Short mmCIF file of C-alpha atoms in Angstrom, two decimals:
data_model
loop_
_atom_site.label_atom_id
_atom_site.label_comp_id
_atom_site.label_asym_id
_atom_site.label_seq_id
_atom_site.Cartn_x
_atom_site.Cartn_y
_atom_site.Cartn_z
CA UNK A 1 -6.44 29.46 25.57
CA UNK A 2 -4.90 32.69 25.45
CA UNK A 3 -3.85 34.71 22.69
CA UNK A 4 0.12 34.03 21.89
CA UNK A 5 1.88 36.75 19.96
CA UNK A 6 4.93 35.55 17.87
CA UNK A 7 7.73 37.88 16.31
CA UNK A 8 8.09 37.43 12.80
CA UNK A 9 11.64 37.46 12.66
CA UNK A 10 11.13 34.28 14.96
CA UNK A 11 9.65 33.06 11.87
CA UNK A 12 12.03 33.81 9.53
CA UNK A 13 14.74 32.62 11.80
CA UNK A 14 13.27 29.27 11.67
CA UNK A 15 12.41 28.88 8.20
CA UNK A 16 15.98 30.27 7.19
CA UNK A 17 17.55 27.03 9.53
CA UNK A 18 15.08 24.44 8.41
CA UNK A 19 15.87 24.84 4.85
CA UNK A 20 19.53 25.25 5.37
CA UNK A 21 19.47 22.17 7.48
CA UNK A 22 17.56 20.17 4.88
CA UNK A 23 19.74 20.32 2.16
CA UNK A 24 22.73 19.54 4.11
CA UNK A 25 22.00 17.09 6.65
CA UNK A 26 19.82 14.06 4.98
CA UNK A 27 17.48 12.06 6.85
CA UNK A 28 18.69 9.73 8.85
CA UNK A 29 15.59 6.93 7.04
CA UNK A 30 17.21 7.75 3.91
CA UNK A 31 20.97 6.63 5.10
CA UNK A 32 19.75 3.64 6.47
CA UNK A 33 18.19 2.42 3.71
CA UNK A 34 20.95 3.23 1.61
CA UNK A 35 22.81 0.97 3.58
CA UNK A 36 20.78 -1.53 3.73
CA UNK A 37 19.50 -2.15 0.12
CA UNK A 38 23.28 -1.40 -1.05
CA UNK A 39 24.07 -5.05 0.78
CA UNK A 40 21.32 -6.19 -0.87
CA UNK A 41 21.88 -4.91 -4.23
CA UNK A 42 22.95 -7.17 -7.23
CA UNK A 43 24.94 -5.33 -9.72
CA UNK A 44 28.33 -4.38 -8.75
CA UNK A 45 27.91 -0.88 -10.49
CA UNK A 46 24.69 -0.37 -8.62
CA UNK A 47 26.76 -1.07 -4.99
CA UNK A 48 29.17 1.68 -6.36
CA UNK A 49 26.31 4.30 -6.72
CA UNK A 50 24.95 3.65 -3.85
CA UNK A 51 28.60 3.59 -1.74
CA UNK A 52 28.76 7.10 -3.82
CA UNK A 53 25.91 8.92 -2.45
CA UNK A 54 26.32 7.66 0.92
CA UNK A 55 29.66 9.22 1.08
CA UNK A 56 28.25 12.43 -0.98
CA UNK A 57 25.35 12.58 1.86
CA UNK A 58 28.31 12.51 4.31
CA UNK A 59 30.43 15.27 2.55
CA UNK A 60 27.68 17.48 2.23
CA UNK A 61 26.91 17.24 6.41
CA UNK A 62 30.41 17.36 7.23
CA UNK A 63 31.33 20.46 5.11
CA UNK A 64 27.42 22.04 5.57
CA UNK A 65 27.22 22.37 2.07
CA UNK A 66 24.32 21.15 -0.09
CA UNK A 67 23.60 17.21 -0.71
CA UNK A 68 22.52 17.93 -4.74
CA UNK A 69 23.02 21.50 -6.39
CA UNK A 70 19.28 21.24 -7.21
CA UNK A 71 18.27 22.45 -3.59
CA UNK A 72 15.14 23.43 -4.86
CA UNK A 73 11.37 25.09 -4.73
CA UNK A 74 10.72 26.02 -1.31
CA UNK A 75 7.49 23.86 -0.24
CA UNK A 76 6.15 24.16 3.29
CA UNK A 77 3.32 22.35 5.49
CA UNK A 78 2.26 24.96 7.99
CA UNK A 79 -0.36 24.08 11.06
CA UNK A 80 -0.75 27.38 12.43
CA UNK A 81 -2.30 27.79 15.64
CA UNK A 82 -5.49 30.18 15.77
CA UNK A 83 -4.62 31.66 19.31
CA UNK A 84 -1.16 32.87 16.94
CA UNK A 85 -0.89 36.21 16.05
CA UNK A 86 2.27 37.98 14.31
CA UNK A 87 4.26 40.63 15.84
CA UNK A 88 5.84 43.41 13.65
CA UNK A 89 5.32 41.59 10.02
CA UNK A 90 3.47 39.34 8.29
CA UNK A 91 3.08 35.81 8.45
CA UNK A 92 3.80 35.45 4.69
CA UNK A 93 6.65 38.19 4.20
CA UNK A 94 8.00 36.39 7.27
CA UNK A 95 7.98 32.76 5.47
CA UNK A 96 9.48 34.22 2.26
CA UNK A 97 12.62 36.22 4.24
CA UNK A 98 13.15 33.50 5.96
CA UNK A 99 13.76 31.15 2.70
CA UNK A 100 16.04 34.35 0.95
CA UNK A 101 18.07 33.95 3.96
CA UNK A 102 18.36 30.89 3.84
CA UNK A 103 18.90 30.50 -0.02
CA UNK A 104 21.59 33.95 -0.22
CA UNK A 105 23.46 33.08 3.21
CA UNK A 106 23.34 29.17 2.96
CA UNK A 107 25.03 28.65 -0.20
CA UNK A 108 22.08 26.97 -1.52
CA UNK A 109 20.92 27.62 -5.47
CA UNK A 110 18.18 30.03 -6.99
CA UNK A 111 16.44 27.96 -8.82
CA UNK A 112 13.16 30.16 -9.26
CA UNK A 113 11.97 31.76 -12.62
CA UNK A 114 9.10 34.73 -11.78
CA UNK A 115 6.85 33.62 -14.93
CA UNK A 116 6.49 30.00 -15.98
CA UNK A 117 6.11 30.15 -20.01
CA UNK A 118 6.91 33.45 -20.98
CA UNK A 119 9.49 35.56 -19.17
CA UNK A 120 11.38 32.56 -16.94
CA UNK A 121 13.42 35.43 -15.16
CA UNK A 122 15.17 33.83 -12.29
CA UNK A 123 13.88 35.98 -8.99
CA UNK A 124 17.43 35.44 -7.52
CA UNK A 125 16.42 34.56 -4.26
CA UNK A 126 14.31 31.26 -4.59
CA UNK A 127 11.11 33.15 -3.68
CA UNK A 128 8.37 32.95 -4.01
CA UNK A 129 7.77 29.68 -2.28
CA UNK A 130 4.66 26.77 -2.37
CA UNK A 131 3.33 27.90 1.10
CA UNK A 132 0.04 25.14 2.48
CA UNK A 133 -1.32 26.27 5.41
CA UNK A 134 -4.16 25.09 7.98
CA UNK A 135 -5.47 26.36 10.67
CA UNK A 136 -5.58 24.12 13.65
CA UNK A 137 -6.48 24.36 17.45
CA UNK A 138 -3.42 25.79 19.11
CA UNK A 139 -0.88 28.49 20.11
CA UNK A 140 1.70 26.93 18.11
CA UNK A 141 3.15 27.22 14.37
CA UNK A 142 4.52 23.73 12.91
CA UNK A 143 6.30 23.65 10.09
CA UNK A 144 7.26 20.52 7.66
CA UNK A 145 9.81 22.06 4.42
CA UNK A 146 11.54 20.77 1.55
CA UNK A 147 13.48 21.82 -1.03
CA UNK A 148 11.87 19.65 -3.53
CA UNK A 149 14.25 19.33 -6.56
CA UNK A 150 12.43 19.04 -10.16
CA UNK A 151 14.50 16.22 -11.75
CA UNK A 152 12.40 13.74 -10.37
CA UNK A 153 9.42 16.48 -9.89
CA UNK A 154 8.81 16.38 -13.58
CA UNK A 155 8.56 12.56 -13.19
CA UNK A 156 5.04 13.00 -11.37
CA UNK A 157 1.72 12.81 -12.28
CA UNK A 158 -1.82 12.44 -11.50
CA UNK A 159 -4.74 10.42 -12.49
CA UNK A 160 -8.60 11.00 -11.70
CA UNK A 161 -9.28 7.44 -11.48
CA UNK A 162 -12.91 6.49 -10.55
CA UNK A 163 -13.97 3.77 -7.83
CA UNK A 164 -14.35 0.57 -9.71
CA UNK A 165 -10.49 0.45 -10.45
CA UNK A 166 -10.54 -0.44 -6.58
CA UNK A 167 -6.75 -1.00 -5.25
CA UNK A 168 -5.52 -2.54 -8.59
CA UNK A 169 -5.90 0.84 -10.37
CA UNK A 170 -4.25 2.61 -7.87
CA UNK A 171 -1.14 0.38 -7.81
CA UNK A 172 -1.23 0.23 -11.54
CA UNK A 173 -0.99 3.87 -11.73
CA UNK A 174 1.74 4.28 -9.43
CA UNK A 175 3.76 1.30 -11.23
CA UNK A 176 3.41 2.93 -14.27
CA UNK A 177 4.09 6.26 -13.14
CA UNK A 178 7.15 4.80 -12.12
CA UNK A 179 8.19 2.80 -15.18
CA UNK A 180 7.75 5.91 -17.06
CA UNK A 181 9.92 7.95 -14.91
CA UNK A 182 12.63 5.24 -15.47
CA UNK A 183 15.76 6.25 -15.12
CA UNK A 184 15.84 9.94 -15.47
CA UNK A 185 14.29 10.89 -11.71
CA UNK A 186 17.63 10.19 -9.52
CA UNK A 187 17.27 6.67 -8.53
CA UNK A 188 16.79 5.21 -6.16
CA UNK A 189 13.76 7.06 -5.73
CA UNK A 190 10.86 7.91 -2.86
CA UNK A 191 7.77 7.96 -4.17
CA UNK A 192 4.84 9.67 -2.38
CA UNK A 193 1.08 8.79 -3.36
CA UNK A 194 -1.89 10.73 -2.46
CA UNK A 195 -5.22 9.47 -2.39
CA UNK A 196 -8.51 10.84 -2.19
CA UNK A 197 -9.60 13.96 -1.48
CA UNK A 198 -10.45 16.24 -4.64
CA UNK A 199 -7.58 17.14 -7.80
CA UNK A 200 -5.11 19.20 -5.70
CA UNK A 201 -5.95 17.65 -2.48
CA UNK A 202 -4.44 14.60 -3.88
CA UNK A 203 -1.65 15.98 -5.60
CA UNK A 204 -0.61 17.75 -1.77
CA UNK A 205 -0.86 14.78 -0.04
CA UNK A 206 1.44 13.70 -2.60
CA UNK A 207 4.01 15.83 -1.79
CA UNK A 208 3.29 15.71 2.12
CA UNK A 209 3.79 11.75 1.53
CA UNK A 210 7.58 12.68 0.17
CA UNK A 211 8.58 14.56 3.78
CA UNK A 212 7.65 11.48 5.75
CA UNK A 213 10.43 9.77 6.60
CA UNK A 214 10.69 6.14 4.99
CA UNK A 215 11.16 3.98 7.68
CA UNK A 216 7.26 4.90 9.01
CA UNK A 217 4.46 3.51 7.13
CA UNK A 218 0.81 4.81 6.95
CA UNK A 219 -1.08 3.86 9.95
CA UNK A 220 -3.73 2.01 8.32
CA UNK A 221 -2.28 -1.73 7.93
CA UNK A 222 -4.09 -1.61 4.69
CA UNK A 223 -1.90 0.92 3.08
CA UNK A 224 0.99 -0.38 4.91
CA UNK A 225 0.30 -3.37 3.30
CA UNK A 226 -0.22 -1.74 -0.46
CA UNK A 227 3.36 0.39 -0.20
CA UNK A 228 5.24 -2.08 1.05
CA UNK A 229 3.62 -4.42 -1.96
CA UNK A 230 4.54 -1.15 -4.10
CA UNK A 231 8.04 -0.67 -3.16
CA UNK A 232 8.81 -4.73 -3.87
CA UNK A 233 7.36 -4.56 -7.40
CA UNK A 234 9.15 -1.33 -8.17
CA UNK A 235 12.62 -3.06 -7.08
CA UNK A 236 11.77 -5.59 -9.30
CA UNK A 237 11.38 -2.89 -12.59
CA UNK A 238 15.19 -3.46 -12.84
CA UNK A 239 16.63 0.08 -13.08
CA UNK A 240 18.33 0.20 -10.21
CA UNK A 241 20.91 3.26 -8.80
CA UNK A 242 21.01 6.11 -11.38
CA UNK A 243 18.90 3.73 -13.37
CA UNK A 244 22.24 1.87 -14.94
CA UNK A 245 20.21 -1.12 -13.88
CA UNK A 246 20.03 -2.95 -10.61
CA UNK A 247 17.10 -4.01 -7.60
CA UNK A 248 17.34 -0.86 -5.74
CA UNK A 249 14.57 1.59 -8.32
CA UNK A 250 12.98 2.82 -4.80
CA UNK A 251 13.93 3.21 -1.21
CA UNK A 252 10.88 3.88 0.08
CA UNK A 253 6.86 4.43 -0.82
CA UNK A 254 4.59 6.68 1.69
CA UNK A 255 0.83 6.60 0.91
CA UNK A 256 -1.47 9.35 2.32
CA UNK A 257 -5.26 9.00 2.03
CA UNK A 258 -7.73 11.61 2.37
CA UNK A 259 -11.97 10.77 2.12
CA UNK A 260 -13.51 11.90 -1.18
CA UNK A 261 -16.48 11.90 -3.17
CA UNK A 262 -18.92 9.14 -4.32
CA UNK A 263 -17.87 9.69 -7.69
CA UNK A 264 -14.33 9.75 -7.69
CA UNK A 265 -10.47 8.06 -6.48
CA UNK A 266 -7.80 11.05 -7.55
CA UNK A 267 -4.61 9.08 -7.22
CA UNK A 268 -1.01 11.13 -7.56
CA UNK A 269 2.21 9.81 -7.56
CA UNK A 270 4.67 12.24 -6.39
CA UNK A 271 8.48 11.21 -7.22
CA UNK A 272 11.23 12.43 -5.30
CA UNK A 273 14.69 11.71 -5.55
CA UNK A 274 17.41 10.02 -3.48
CA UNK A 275 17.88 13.46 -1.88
CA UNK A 276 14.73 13.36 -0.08
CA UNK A 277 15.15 16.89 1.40
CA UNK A 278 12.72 17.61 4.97
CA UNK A 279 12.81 19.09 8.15
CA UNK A 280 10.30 20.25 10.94
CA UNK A 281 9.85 22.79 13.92
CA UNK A 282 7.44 24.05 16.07
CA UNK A 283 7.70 27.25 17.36
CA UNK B 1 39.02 -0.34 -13.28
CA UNK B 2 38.62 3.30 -14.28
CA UNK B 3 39.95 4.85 -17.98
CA UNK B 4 41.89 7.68 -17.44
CA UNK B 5 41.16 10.66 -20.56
CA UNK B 6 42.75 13.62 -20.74
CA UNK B 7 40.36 16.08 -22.59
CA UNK B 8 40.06 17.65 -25.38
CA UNK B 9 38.65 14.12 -26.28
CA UNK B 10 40.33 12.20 -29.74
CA UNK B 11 38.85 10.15 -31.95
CA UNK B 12 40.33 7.20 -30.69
CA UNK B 13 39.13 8.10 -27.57
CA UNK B 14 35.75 7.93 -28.82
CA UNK B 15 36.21 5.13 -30.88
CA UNK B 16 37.64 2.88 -27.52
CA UNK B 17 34.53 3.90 -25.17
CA UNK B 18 32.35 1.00 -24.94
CA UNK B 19 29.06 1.92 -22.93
CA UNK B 20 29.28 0.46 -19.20
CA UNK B 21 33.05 1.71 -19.46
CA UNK B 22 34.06 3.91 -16.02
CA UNK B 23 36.03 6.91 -17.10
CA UNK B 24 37.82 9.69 -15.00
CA UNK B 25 38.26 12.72 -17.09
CA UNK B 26 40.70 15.54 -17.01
CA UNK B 27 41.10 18.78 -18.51
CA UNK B 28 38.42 21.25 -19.76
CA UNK B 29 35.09 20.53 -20.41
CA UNK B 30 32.20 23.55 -21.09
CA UNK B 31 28.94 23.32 -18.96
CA UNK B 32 25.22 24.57 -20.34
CA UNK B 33 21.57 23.58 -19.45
CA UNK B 34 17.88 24.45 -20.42
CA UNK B 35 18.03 28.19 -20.97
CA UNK B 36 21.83 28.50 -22.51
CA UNK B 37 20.70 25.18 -25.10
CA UNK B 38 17.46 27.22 -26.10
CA UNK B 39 19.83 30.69 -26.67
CA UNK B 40 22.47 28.08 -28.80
CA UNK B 41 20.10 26.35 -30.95
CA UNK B 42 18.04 29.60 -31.56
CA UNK B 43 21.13 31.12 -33.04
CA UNK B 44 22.27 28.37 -34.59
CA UNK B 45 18.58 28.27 -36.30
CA UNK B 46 18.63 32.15 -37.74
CA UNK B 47 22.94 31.15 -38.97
CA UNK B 48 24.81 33.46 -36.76
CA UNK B 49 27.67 33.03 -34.73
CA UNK B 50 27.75 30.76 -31.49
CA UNK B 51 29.36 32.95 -28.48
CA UNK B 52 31.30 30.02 -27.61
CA UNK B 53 33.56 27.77 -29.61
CA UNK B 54 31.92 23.71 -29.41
CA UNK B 55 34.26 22.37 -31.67
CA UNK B 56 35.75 19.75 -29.94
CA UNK B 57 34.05 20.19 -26.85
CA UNK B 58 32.31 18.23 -23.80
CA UNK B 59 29.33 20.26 -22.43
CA UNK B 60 28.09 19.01 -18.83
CA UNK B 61 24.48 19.78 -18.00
CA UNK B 62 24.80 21.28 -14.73
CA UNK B 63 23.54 24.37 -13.03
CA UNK B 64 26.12 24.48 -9.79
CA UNK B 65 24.89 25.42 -6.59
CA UNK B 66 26.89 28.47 -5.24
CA UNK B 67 30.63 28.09 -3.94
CA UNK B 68 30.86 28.08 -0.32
CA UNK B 69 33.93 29.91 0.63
CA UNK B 70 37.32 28.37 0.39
CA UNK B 71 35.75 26.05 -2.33
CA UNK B 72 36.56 27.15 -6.35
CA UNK B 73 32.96 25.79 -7.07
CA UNK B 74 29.70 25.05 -5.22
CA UNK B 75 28.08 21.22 -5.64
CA UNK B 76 27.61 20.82 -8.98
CA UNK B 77 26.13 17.48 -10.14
CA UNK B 78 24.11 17.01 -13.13
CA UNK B 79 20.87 17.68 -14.49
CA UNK B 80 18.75 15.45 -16.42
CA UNK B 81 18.97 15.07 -20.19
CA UNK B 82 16.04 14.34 -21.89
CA UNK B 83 15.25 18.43 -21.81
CA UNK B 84 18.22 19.43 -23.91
CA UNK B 85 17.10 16.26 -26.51
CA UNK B 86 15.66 19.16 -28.76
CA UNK B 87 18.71 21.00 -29.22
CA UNK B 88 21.83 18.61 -29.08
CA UNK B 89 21.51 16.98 -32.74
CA UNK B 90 22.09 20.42 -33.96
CA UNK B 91 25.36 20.83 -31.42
CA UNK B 92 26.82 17.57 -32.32
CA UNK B 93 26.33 18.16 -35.63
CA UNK B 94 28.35 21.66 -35.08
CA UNK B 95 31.58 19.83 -33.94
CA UNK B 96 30.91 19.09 -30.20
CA UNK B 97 32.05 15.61 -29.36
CA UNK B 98 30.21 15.01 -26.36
CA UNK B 99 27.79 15.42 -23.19
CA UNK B 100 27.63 14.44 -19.38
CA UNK B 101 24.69 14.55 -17.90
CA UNK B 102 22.09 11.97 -16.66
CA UNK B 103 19.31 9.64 -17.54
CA UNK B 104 17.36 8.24 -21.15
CA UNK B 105 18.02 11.03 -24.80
CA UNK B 106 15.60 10.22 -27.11
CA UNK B 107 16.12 8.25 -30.87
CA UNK B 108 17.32 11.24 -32.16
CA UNK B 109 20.21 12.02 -30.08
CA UNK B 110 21.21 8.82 -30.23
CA UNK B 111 21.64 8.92 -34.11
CA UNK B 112 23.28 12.30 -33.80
CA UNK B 113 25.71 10.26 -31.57
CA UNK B 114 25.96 7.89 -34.25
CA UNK B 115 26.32 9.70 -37.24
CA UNK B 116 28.92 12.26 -35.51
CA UNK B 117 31.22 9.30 -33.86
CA UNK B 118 30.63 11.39 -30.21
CA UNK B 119 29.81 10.21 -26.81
CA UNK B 120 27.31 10.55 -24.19
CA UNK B 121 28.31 9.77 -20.30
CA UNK B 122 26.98 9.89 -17.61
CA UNK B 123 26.95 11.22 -14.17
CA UNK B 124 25.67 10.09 -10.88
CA UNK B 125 22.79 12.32 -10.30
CA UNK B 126 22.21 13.91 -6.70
CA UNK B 127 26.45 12.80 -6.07
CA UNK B 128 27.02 16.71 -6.13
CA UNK B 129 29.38 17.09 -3.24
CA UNK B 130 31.21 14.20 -4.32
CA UNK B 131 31.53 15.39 -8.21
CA UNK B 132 32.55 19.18 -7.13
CA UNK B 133 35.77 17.35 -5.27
CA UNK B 134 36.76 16.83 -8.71
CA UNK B 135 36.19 20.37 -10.35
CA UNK B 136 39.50 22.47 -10.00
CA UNK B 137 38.06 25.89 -10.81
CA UNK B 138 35.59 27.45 -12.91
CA UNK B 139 35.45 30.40 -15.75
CA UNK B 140 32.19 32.17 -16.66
CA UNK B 141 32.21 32.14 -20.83
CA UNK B 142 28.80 34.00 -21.31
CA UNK B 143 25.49 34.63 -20.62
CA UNK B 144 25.63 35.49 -16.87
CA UNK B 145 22.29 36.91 -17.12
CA UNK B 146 21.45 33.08 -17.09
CA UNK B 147 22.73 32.99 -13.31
CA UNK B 148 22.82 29.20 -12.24
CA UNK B 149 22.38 28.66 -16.33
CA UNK B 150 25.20 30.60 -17.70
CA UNK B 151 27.42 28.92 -19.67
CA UNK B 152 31.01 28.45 -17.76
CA UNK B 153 34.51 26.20 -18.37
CA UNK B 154 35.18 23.75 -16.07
CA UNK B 155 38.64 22.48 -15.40
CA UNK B 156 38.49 19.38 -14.53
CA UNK B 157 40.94 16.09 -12.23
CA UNK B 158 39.16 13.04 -12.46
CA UNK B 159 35.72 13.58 -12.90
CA UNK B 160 34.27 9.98 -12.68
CA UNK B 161 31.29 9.49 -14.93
CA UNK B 162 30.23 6.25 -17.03
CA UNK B 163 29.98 5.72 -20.82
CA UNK B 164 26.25 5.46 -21.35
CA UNK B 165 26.21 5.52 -25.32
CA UNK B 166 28.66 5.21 -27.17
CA UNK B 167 29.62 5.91 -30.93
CA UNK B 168 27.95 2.88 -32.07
CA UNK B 169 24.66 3.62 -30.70
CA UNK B 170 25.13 0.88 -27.15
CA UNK B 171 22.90 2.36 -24.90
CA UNK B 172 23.49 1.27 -21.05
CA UNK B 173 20.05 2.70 -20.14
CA UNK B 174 18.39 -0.04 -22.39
CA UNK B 175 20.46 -2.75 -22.12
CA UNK B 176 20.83 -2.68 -18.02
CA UNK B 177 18.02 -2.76 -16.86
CA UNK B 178 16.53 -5.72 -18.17
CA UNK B 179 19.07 -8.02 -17.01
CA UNK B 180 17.67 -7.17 -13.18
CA UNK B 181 14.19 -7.29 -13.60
CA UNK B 182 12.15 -9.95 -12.36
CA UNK B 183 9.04 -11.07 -13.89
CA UNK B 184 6.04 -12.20 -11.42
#
C-alpha cells in the first residue's frame, strides 16, 4: 500500500461537522426507542417526559441548534491508518481546530476549565479534547466523537473486580452503579460497560460502549444476553423519565469486552444521558 | 392541568405547591451554577455584600449554551443539583424562595426548604431546546468572567417545570419511584 498524504485542514473540516452534527441531530436508535418505551411506559408523567424530549430532539434538528446546552468534552475514537501522513499541520493541532470550530461557529457551549482543582479557568473554546488513537492497517482515518455531557458523566464508576465474582459481580456492579446514579444522570439513560482489559482500558471501552448505537448488541450472544438481562432489571429500579418515577430508567445497555489478566475482571459502567451524542467519518 | 405563577413567587404560592404539581412560570427568575454558588457562599461566609439581590428570588441552575442568531437565548436546560447542595441552605436562609434545577438535594436542603417555607422544582433535564422556547430574553447581572457560569436574569412565559419538594418537606424523587418498581 502506498503512502496517502492527507491535508490537515481536511481534518479539521471533518471534526468541526461531526461534532456540530452530533449535538444537533440525535441518533436515529435513540428516537426509536423513545418511541417505543414511551407506549410502553406506565406513569402518565413519565409519557409526558418522554413526548418532551422527543419533540426537544426534533427542535434541536430542525433549527440546527443543540439537543442539551451541556454539549460537552470533546471525546474521539481515532483508527488512523499507518500508510497516513499529514500535510501542512499536525494531526493533533488539526483535531483540536477542528473542535474550536466547531464549538465557536456551531453555537455549541465551552464547557472546558484548563486546570481541574485549582485554577478551573474555562479555555473558551472547549479544547483541549480526550483524543484515543490506534494505529491500524490502512490509508484511512476513522473517526467515532461525542460530546459527552458530565451530568450523567459524574454518575460513572469503576470497579477492579477479581474473577470469582464471575457474571453476577459484573451485573451487580452495573445495577448498583445505576441505583446510585438514580435520578440525577438525565433519565432515561444509556449505560456503557467495559470489561476487561487493564484500569483505563476498561474505563475506554466504557465510553466507546456509549457511541454505539442502541439498537446493536455485542456480538457475542453471551453479552447480548447479559445487557439485554441488564437493561430489564434497570427498568424495573422504578425511576423512570427524569427519574420522577416510571419503567423507562434506561433505553439501552452496550457491553464491550476486552481479554485481561489471570488476576483480574476491571468492570466500568459508563452512564450517559438521554442525549446520547455520536457521529462517525472516514476520511 | 398546569398552575399558572406569575413570579416574584408569594407565600401562598408556596404554601399551595404540592410536590407532583405541573407549574408554568412567568416573570423573572435569576440563573447561577457551580462556580457563581462557590463565589456566593464564599462571601456570604467572610459577611460581605452579595452582588446580587436573592431576596425573593428563583435561581435556575443552568449554564445556557450560546444564542444562535435570531434567538434571545441559546438552549438552556438545567443542570443537576446535588453540586450546589453545599451552598443553598445558606441562600435560602438569605431570603431566596426557590430553585429549578434537576435531580435528588441532600437532607439538608431539604430542611432549609422546610424551615424557610421555599420550593424546589424541577426541570426536564436534556429538554433544552424545548425550555429556551420559553425564555423571552436574558440580562447578564455579574460575574461574566464566569462565561457559561455567570450569573444572568431570565425573563421568563411559561416555563414548565414540576414541584419536586415542597414547603413541607414532600419529596417526588422519593416517593415516585417506588410505586414503579418491581421486585423479582
Amino acid at each position: 500500500m502506498e503512502i496517502r498524504k492527507i491535508k490537515a485542514d481536511t481534518v479539521t473540516k471533518t471534526v468541526k461537522q461531526l461534532f456540530m452534527d452530533c449535538n444537533y441531530f440525535i441518533d436515529d436508535s435513540i428516537t426509536k426507542a423513545l418511541k417505543e418505551f414511551k407506549e410502553k411506559e406506565k406513569s402518565p408523567v413519565g409519557r409526558d417526559v418522554l413526548s418532551q424530549l422527543l419533540e426537544n430532539n426534533e427542535i434541536a434538528a430542525a433549527e440546527q441548534i443543540p439537543i442539551c446546552q451541556d454539549t460537552g468534552m470533546a471525546v474521539l475514537f481515532v483508527e488512523y491508518g499507518d500508510k497516513v501522513v499529514i500535510e501542512d499541520g499536525s494531526f493533533k493541532e488539526a483535531v483540536e481546530q477542528g473542535v474550536r470550530e466547531a464549538y465557536d461557529e456551531g453555537y455549541l457551549r465551552k464547557s472546558v476549565v484548563s486546570d481541574p482543582v485549582f485554577d478551573r479557568i474555562n479555555t473558551k473554546d472547549n479544547t483541549p479534547a480526550v483524543i484515543h488513537t490506534e494505529i491500524v492497517k490502512g490509508d484511512k482515518i476513522k473517526f467515532l466523537v461525542g460530546g459527552k455531557g458530565f451530568g450523567s458523566e459524574n454518575m460513572s464508576a469503576i470497579k477492579m473486580l477479581t474473577p470469582s465474582y464471575g457474571a453476577e459481580g459484573v451485573k451487580d456492579f452495573i445495577l448498583e452503579t445505576v441505583r446510585k446514579a438514580g435520578p440525577n444522570p438525565c433519565p432515561p439513560i444509556v449505560v456503557g460497560v467495559g470489561i476487561g482489559g487493564t484500569f483505563e482500558k476498561a474505563a475506554q471501552l466504557a465510553k466507546k460502549a456509549t457511541f454505539r448505537p442502541i439498537d446493536t448488541e455485542n456480538p457475542d450472544p453471551r453479552y447480548a444476553a447479559m445487557e439485554r438481562e441488564l437493561l430489564e432489571n434497570i427498568n424495573k429500579m422504578g425511576f423512570g423519565p427524569a427519574g420522577l418515577g416510571g419503567n423507562t430508567t434506561a433505553l439501552g445497555v452496550n457491553i464491550e469486552t476486552y481479554p485481561t489478566h489471570i488476576a483480574g475482571m476491571p468492570v466500568a459502567v459508563n452512564i450517559c444521558c438521554h442525549a446520547a451524542r455520536h457521529k462517525e467519518a472516514e476520511i | 392541568m398546569a398552575k399558572k405563577i406569575t413570579l416574584p413567587i408569594t407565600e401562598e404560592d408556596i404554601e399551595n405547591l404540592k410536590a407532583g404539581d405541573s407549574v408554568l412560570l412567568s416573570g423573572s427568575i435569576i440563573t447561577g451554577r457551580d462556580a457563581a454558588h462557590k463565589r456566593l457562599f464564599e462571601l456570604l461566609e467572610e459577611g460581605k455584600e452579595l452582588p446580587v439581590n436573592i431576596n425573593g428570588e428563583i435561581i435556575y441552575y443552568v449554564g445556557p449554551a450560546p444564542a444562535k442568531p435570531p434567538y434571545a437565548v441559546g438552549p438552556a436546560g438545567p443542570t443537576s443539583s446535588y453540586r450546589m447542595d453545599k451552598y443553598t441552605p445558606a441562600l435560602l436562609d438569605r431570603g431566596m424562595k426557590g430553585m429549578i434545577g434537576k435531580g435528588a438535594r441532600n437532607k439538608e436542603v431539604v430542611d432549609a426548604v422546610v424551615r424557610n417555607h421555599c420550593v424546589y422544582f424541577a426541570a426536564i433535564g436534556g429538554a433544552a431546546a424545548l425550555i429556551a422556547k420559553s425564555i423571552k430574553s436574558e440580562e447578564l447581572l455579574c460575574y461574566e468572567d464566569l462565561g457559561t457560569e455567570a450569573i444572568r436574569r431570565y425573563e421568563i412565559e411559561d416555563f414548565p417545570c414540576i414541584v419536586v419538594i415542597d414547603s413541607k418537606g414532600n419529596n417526588l424523587y422519593e416517593s415516585e419511584p417506588p410505586k414503579y418498581r418491581v421486585s423479582d
